[in-house]
Coordinates of C-alpha atoms in Angstrom, one line a residue:
X1326 CA 49.7 -31.8 -57.1
X1327 CA 46.6 -30.7 -55.6
X1328 CA 46.7 -33.1 -52.7
X1329 CA 50.5 -31.6 -52.1
X1330 CA 49.2 -27.9 -52.0
X1331 CA 46.5 -28.7 -49.4
X1332 CA 49.0 -30.7 -47.5
X1333 CA 51.1 -27.7 -47.2
X1334 CA 48.2 -25.1 -46.5
X1335 CA 47.3 -27.4 -43.5
X1336 CA 50.8 -27.4 -42.0
X1337 CA 50.9 -23.8 -42.7
X1338 CA 47.8 -22.9 -41.2
X1339 CA 48.6 -25.1 -38.0
X1340 CA 51.6 -23.2 -37.3
X1341 CA 49.6 -19.9 -36.9
X1342 CA 49.4 -18.9 -33.3
X1343 CA 45.8 -18.9 -31.9
X1344 CA 46.6 -15.1 -30.8
X1345 CA 49.5 -12.5 -31.1
X1346 CA 51.4 -12.0 -28.1
X1347 CA 52.1 -9.0 -26.4
X1348 CA 55.6 -7.6 -27.3
X1349 CA 58.1 -8.4 -24.6
X1350 CA 58.6 -4.7 -23.1
X1351 CA 60.8 -3.1 -20.3
X1352 CA 58.7 -2.5 -17.2
X1353 CA 55.7 -3.4 -19.0
X1354 CA 53.7 -3.2 -15.0
X1355 CA 51.0 -0.9 -15.2
X1356 CA 51.5 0.7 -18.5
X1357 CA 48.6 1.8 -20.8
X1358 CA 47.7 4.4 -23.3
X1359 CA 44.8 5.9 -25.3
X1360 CA 44.2 8.4 -28.1
X1361 CA 41.2 9.4 -29.4
X1362 CA 39.9 11.8 -32.3
X1363 CA 36.7 13.4 -33.5
X1364 CA 37.7 14.1 -36.9
X1365 CA 39.9 16.2 -39.1
X1366 CA 39.1 19.1 -41.3
X1367 CA 39.2 23.2 -41.6
X1368 CA 39.5 23.4 -37.9
X1369 CA 40.7 27.0 -37.5
X1370 CA 40.1 29.2 -34.6
X1371 CA 38.4 31.9 -36.8
X1372 CA 35.6 29.4 -37.6
X1373 CA 34.8 28.1 -33.9
X1374 CA 33.2 30.2 -31.7
X1375 CA 34.7 30.1 -27.9
X1376 CA 31.8 28.5 -26.3
X1377 CA 32.0 25.5 -29.3
X1378 CA 35.4 25.2 -28.7
X1379 CA 34.9 24.9 -24.9
X1380 CA 31.9 22.6 -25.5
X1381 CA 33.9 20.2 -27.8
X1382 CA 37.0 20.0 -25.3
X1383 CA 34.6 19.1 -23.0
X1384 CA 33.5 16.4 -24.7
X1385 CA 37.2 14.9 -25.7
X1386 CA 37.9 15.3 -22.2
X1387 CA 34.7 13.1 -21.0
X1388 CA 35.4 10.6 -23.7
X1389 CA 39.2 10.0 -22.6
X1390 CA 38.2 10.0 -19.1
X1391 CA 36.1 7.3 -19.5
X1392 CA 38.8 5.3 -21.2
X1393 CA 41.3 5.9 -18.9
X1394 CA 39.3 4.8 -16.2
X1395 CA 38.8 1.6 -17.8
X1396 CA 42.4 1.1 -18.5
X1397 CA 43.7 2.3 -15.0
X1398 CA 41.5 -0.4 -13.4
X1399 CA 43.1 -2.8 -15.7
X1400 CA 40.3 -3.1 -18.0
X1401 CA 41.2 -4.4 -21.8
X1402 CA 41.7 -2.0 -24.6
X1403 CA 38.7 -3.3 -26.6
X1404 CA 36.4 -2.2 -23.5
X1405 CA 38.0 1.1 -23.1
X1406 CA 37.9 2.2 -26.7
X1407 CA 34.5 0.6 -27.1
X1408 CA 33.1 3.0 -24.3
X1409 CA 35.1 5.4 -25.1
X1410 CA 33.5 5.9 -28.9
X1411 CA 30.2 5.3 -27.3
X1412 CA 30.4 8.7 -25.6
X1413 CA 31.5 10.3 -29.1
X1414 CA 28.6 8.7 -31.0
X1415 CA 26.0 10.0 -28.0
X1416 CA 27.5 13.6 -28.8
X1417 CA 26.1 15.4 -31.6
X1418 CA 29.1 17.7 -32.0
X1419 CA 30.3 14.4 -33.9
X1420 CA 29.9 12.8 -37.3
X1421 CA 29.2 9.3 -36.0
X1422 CA 26.0 8.2 -34.0
X1423 CA 23.5 11.2 -33.1
X1424 CA 24.5 13.9 -35.5
X1425 CA 25.6 11.7 -38.6
X1426 CA 25.7 14.1 -41.8
X1427 CA 22.9 13.0 -44.5
X1428 CA 23.3 11.4 -48.0
X1429 CA 21.7 12.8 -51.2
X1430 CA 18.5 11.0 -50.3
X1431 CA 18.2 12.5 -46.8
X1432 CA 18.7 9.7 -44.9
X1433 CA 21.7 8.4 -42.7
X1434 CA 24.0 5.3 -43.2
X1435 CA 26.5 5.0 -40.3
X1436 CA 29.8 2.8 -40.5
X1437 CA 31.9 1.4 -37.8
X1438 CA 34.8 -1.1 -37.1
X1439 CA 36.6 -2.4 -34.3
X1440 CA 39.5 -4.9 -34.3
X1441 CA 41.7 -6.6 -31.3
X1442 CA 45.3 -6.6 -31.5
X1443 CA 45.8 -9.6 -29.5
X1444 CA 44.3 -12.1 -32.3
X1445 CA 43.8 -9.9 -35.1
X1446 CA 40.2 -10.5 -34.8
X1447 CA 37.8 -7.6 -36.6
X1448 CA 34.2 -6.6 -37.0
X1449 CA 32.8 -3.8 -39.2
X1450 CA 29.4 -2.5 -40.5
X1451 CA 28.5 -0.3 -43.1
X1452 CA 25.2 1.6 -44.5
X1453 CA 23.7 0.7 -40.8
X1454 CA 20.4 2.9 -40.6
X1455 CA 18.8 2.1 -37.1
X1456 CA 21.5 1.3 -34.8
X1457 CA 21.8 3.7 -31.8
X1458 CA 25.9 3.0 -31.5
X1459 CA 27.2 1.4 -34.6
X1460 CA 30.6 0.6 -32.6
X1461 CA 28.6 -2.0 -30.5
X1462 CA 27.3 -3.4 -33.7
X1463 CA 30.7 -4.0 -35.4
X1464 CA 32.1 -5.6 -31.9
X1465 CA 29.2 -7.8 -32.3
X1466 CA 30.1 -8.7 -35.7
X1467 CA 33.4 -9.7 -34.2
X1468 CA 32.4 -11.5 -31.5
X1469 CA 29.3 -13.3 -32.4
X1470 CA 29.1 -13.7 -36.0
X1471 CA 31.9 -15.9 -38.6
X1472 CA 32.2 -12.5 -40.6
X1473 CA 34.2 -9.5 -40.6
X1474 CA 32.0 -6.8 -42.3
X1475 CA 28.4 -6.7 -42.9
X1476 CA 26.3 -4.0 -44.9
X1477 CA 23.0 -2.4 -45.3
X1478 CA 19.7 -4.4 -44.9
X1479 CA 21.7 -7.5 -43.4
X1480 CA 23.7 -5.5 -40.7
X1481 CA 20.5 -3.6 -39.7
X1482 CA 19.0 -7.3 -39.5
X1483 CA 21.8 -8.9 -37.7
X1484 CA 21.7 -5.9 -35.5
X1485 CA 18.1 -6.5 -34.4
X1486 CA 18.6 -10.0 -33.8
X1487 CA 21.6 -9.2 -31.6
X1488 CA 19.4 -6.9 -29.6
X1489 CA 21.1 -4.0 -30.2
X1490 CA 19.3 -0.6 -29.1
X1491 CA 17.3 0.5 -32.2
X1492 CA 16.1 3.9 -32.8
X1493 CA 14.2 6.2 -35.7
X1494 CA 15.8 8.1 -38.4
X1495 CA 14.9 11.3 -36.3
X1496 CA 17.2 10.2 -33.5
X1497 CA 20.2 10.9 -35.9
X1498 CA 18.6 14.5 -37.2
X1499 CA 20.5 17.6 -36.0
X1500 CA 19.6 21.3 -37.3
X1501 CA 23.3 21.5 -38.4
X1502 CA 23.5 18.6 -40.4
X1503 CA 20.0 19.1 -41.8
X1504 CA 21.0 23.2 -43.0
X1505 CA 24.4 21.1 -44.6
X1506 CA 22.1 18.6 -46.5
X1507 CA 19.6 21.1 -47.4
X1508 CA 22.2 23.8 -48.7
X1509 CA 24.0 20.9 -51.0
X1510 CA 20.8 19.8 -52.4
X1511 CA 19.8 23.4 -53.5
X1512 CA 23.4 23.9 -54.8
X1513 CA 24.0 27.0 -52.4
X1514 CA 27.1 25.1 -52.0
X1515 CA 28.5 22.0 -53.7
X1516 CA 29.4 18.6 -51.5
X1517 CA 33.1 19.0 -52.1
X1518 CA 32.2 22.6 -50.2
X1519 CA 31.2 21.0 -47.0
X1520 CA 33.6 20.0 -44.5
X1521 CA 32.4 16.3 -44.7
X1522 CA 35.9 14.9 -43.0
X1523 CA 35.3 16.7 -39.8
X1524 CA 33.4 14.6 -37.0
X1525 CA 34.5 10.8 -37.7
X1526 CA 35.3 9.4 -34.2
X1527 CA 37.9 6.6 -32.8
X1528 CA 40.0 5.7 -30.5
X1529 CA 42.9 3.3 -30.0
X1530 CA 44.6 1.9 -26.8
X1531 CA 47.0 -0.3 -25.4
X1532 CA 46.0 -2.0 -22.0
X1533 CA 48.2 -2.9 -18.9
X1534 CA 48.4 -6.7 -20.4
X1535 CA 49.8 -5.4 -23.6
X1536 CA 46.9 -6.0 -25.5
X1537 CA 45.9 -3.4 -28.2
X1538 CA 42.8 -2.3 -30.0
X1539 CA 41.2 0.2 -32.7
X1540 CA 37.8 1.5 -33.2
X1541 CA 36.3 4.0 -35.6
X1542 CA 32.8 5.3 -36.4
X1543 CA 31.2 7.6 -38.6
X1544 CA 28.2 9.0 -40.6
X1545 CA 30.1 9.2 -43.8
X1546 CA 30.2 12.5 -46.0
X1547 CA 27.6 14.8 -46.8
X1548 CA 25.4 14.2 -49.6
X1549 CA 26.8 10.7 -50.2
X1550 CA 25.2 8.5 -52.8
X1551 CA 25.0 5.1 -54.6
X1552 CA 25.7 3.3 -51.3
X1553 CA 29.0 4.9 -50.7
X1554 CA 31.4 3.4 -48.2
X1555 CA 34.6 5.3 -47.0
X1556 CA 37.7 4.0 -45.0
X1557 CA 36.1 3.8 -41.5
X1558 CA 34.5 0.5 -42.0
X1559 CA 37.8 -0.9 -44.1
X1560 CA 40.2 -3.2 -41.8
X1561 CA 43.4 -2.2 -43.1
X1562 CA 42.2 1.5 -44.1
X1563 CA 40.5 3.2 -41.3
X1564 CA 41.0 1.0 -38.6
X1565 CA 44.0 -1.5 -37.1
X1566 CA 45.3 -3.2 -34.5
X1567 CA 48.6 -5.6 -34.0
X1568 CA 50.1 -6.3 -30.3
X1569 CA 53.1 -6.3 -32.8
X1570 CA 52.9 -2.9 -34.4
X1571 CA 50.5 -0.4 -33.3
X1572 CA 46.6 0.6 -33.1
X1573 CA 45.5 2.9 -35.9
X1574 CA 42.0 4.9 -36.5
X1575 CA 41.6 7.1 -39.3
X1576 CA 39.7 10.4 -40.3
X1577 CA 39.5 12.4 -43.4
X1578 CA 39.1 11.6 -47.4
X1579 CA 37.9 8.1 -47.1
X1580 CA 38.9 7.2 -50.8
X1581 CA 42.6 7.9 -50.4
X1582 CA 42.8 6.1 -47.1
X1583 CA 41.6 3.2 -48.8
X1584 CA 43.7 3.4 -51.9
X1585 CA 47.2 3.7 -49.6
X1586 CA 45.8 1.3 -47.0
X1587 CA 46.9 4.0 -44.4
X1588 CA 46.0 1.7 -40.9
X1589 CA 47.6 -1.2 -42.0
X1590 CA 50.9 0.8 -43.6
X1591 CA 51.8 2.2 -40.9
X1592 CA 51.6 -0.7 -38.6
X1593 CA 53.3 -2.5 -41.3
X1594 CA 56.5 -0.1 -41.3
X1595 CA 56.6 0.0 -37.6
X1596 CA 56.7 -3.7 -37.4
X1597 CA 59.5 -3.7 -40.2
X1598 CA 61.6 -1.3 -38.3
X1599 CA 61.4 -2.8 -35.2
X1600 CA 62.6 -6.3 -36.9
X1601 CA 65.3 -4.3 -38.5
X1602 CA 66.5 -3.2 -35.2
X1603 CA 69.7 -5.0 -33.7
X1604 CA 68.7 -7.9 -31.4
X1605 CA 69.8 -7.8 -27.3
X1606 CA 71.7 -9.9 -26.0
X1607 CA 69.3 -12.5 -24.7
X1608 CA 68.2 -12.5 -28.7
X1609 CA 64.8 -10.7 -28.2
X1610 CA 63.9 -8.3 -31.4
X1611 CA 65.2 -4.9 -30.6
X1612 CA 66.3 -3.6 -27.6
X1613 CA 63.9 -1.4 -25.4
X1614 CA 61.2 0.5 -27.0
X1615 CA 61.2 1.9 -30.3
X1616 CA 61.7 5.7 -29.7
X1617 CA 58.9 7.8 -30.0
X1618 CA 60.6 10.0 -33.1
X1619 CA 60.9 7.2 -35.1
X1620 CA 57.0 6.1 -35.0
X1621 CA 56.1 9.5 -35.4
X1622 CA 58.2 9.8 -38.4
X1623 CA 56.6 6.7 -39.6
X1624 CA 53.0 8.2 -39.1
X1625 CA 54.2 11.4 -40.5
X1626 CA 55.5 9.8 -43.8
X1627 CA 52.5 7.7 -44.8
X1628 CA 50.2 11.0 -44.2
X1629 CA 52.5 13.0 -46.3
X1630 CA 52.0 10.2 -49.0
X1631 CA 48.2 10.4 -48.5
X1632 CA 48.7 14.5 -49.0
X1633 CA 50.5 13.6 -52.1
X1634 CA 47.6 11.4 -53.8
X1635 CA 45.4 14.5 -53.0
X1636 CA 44.3 13.1 -50.0
X1637 CA 43.8 15.0 -46.5
X1638 CA 42.7 14.0 -43.0
X1639 CA 45.0 12.5 -40.0
X1640 CA 45.4 9.1 -37.9
X1641 CA 45.7 8.5 -34.1
X1642 CA 47.8 5.9 -32.7
X1643 CA 49.0 3.6 -30.0
X1644 CA 52.1 1.8 -30.0
X1645 CA 53.1 -1.6 -27.7
X1646 CA 55.5 0.8 -26.0
X1647 CA 53.1 2.6 -24.2
X1648 CA 53.5 5.5 -26.8
X1649 CA 50.0 7.4 -28.0
X1650 CA 49.8 10.2 -30.7
X1651 CA 48.4 11.3 -33.8
X1652 CA 49.7 12.7 -37.5
X1653 CA 47.5 15.0 -39.9
X1654 CA 47.9 17.3 -42.9
X1655 CA 44.6 19.4 -41.9
X1656 CA 44.3 22.7 -40.1
X1657 CA 43.3 21.0 -37.1
X1658 CA 42.1 17.7 -35.7
X1659 CA 39.9 17.0 -32.9
X1660 CA 42.1 14.8 -30.5
X1661 CA 43.1 13.7 -27.0
X1662 CA 45.6 11.2 -25.6
X1663 CA 46.7 9.8 -22.5
X1664 CA 49.3 7.4 -20.9
X1665 CA 50.2 6.0 -17.9
X1666 CA 53.3 8.3 -17.9
X1667 CA 51.8 11.4 -19.2
X1668 CA 48.7 13.5 -18.2
X1669 CA 45.7 13.5 -20.2
X1670 CA 45.3 16.2 -23.1
X1671 CA 43.2 17.2 -25.6
X1672 CA 43.6 19.8 -28.5
X1673 CA 41.8 21.3 -31.4
X1674 CA 44.0 23.4 -33.8
X1675 CA 47.0 22.5 -35.6
X1676 CA 49.6 24.5 -33.7
X1677 CA 48.6 23.1 -30.3
X1678 CA 50.8 20.0 -28.9

């Protein structure tokens, strides 16, 4: 019995493709797309000064421009999202890299993940304490280790062994984040009152070869304790990419995104919707691109289910048909998108397109 099971397993494994092909598309030549986010939460005009509004839009535009330059030049989706996220990690306006929030013990523990939709390879790190750009470490885990996720001391050791740029704890610290944790520790406010969702960064993209990628990076939540890990480094919850369906990066109340498996759930529903469509005359699945309104409804439905559970936040998405967009249930989300067919745009508040 055991021998027959092993033979069946070997046959099944041998039948798996080494890579997930890009989905067949109409007029695929030179088509690309990218979307980015810088966190979702209580983002309202009354809470943001005009100067800060301008500063954040400039940061989003700069990061988005970097990604689009790579995609326009024929670069890979993986390279585009990596470069984009590095810029956001280096900007203290966001809760990732420099400007990461503090734990209960007044330390910084950073999480990140990345996924390649062409072969479903992925890398993630959690509880990193000394790497300047955690997204680069997540990619190194994917490319240079036999594992998907590393955490804590082990992740830090791997970072040093891979020659990642190391920083001292003061690199991450900013006056705003220090005030936040001091207010929590002095019980002037509770951790629940700090908009800890705000600031996680992420990017998703499709390149001109039809390959997709997604990445997410965060400092976690203000005042987190006991080695808490949220959704950002969890493949399938905060990050997912599959050439056959979509690329997703999430931001928000991580525990709920984990419970619902938000990133994977959206991609699965898109893939099932594509398979349900009537085949074209040449026998290919579906005929033409899956309509943007269908993709948007799938994303909105999953975010609505997140809300029913009690979770808040949002996602960005890219699809094999060149679409890029977002869905969120908070007052606002720092976000931006660009495609080969649509001009670059960034937005902050919920009433913006």
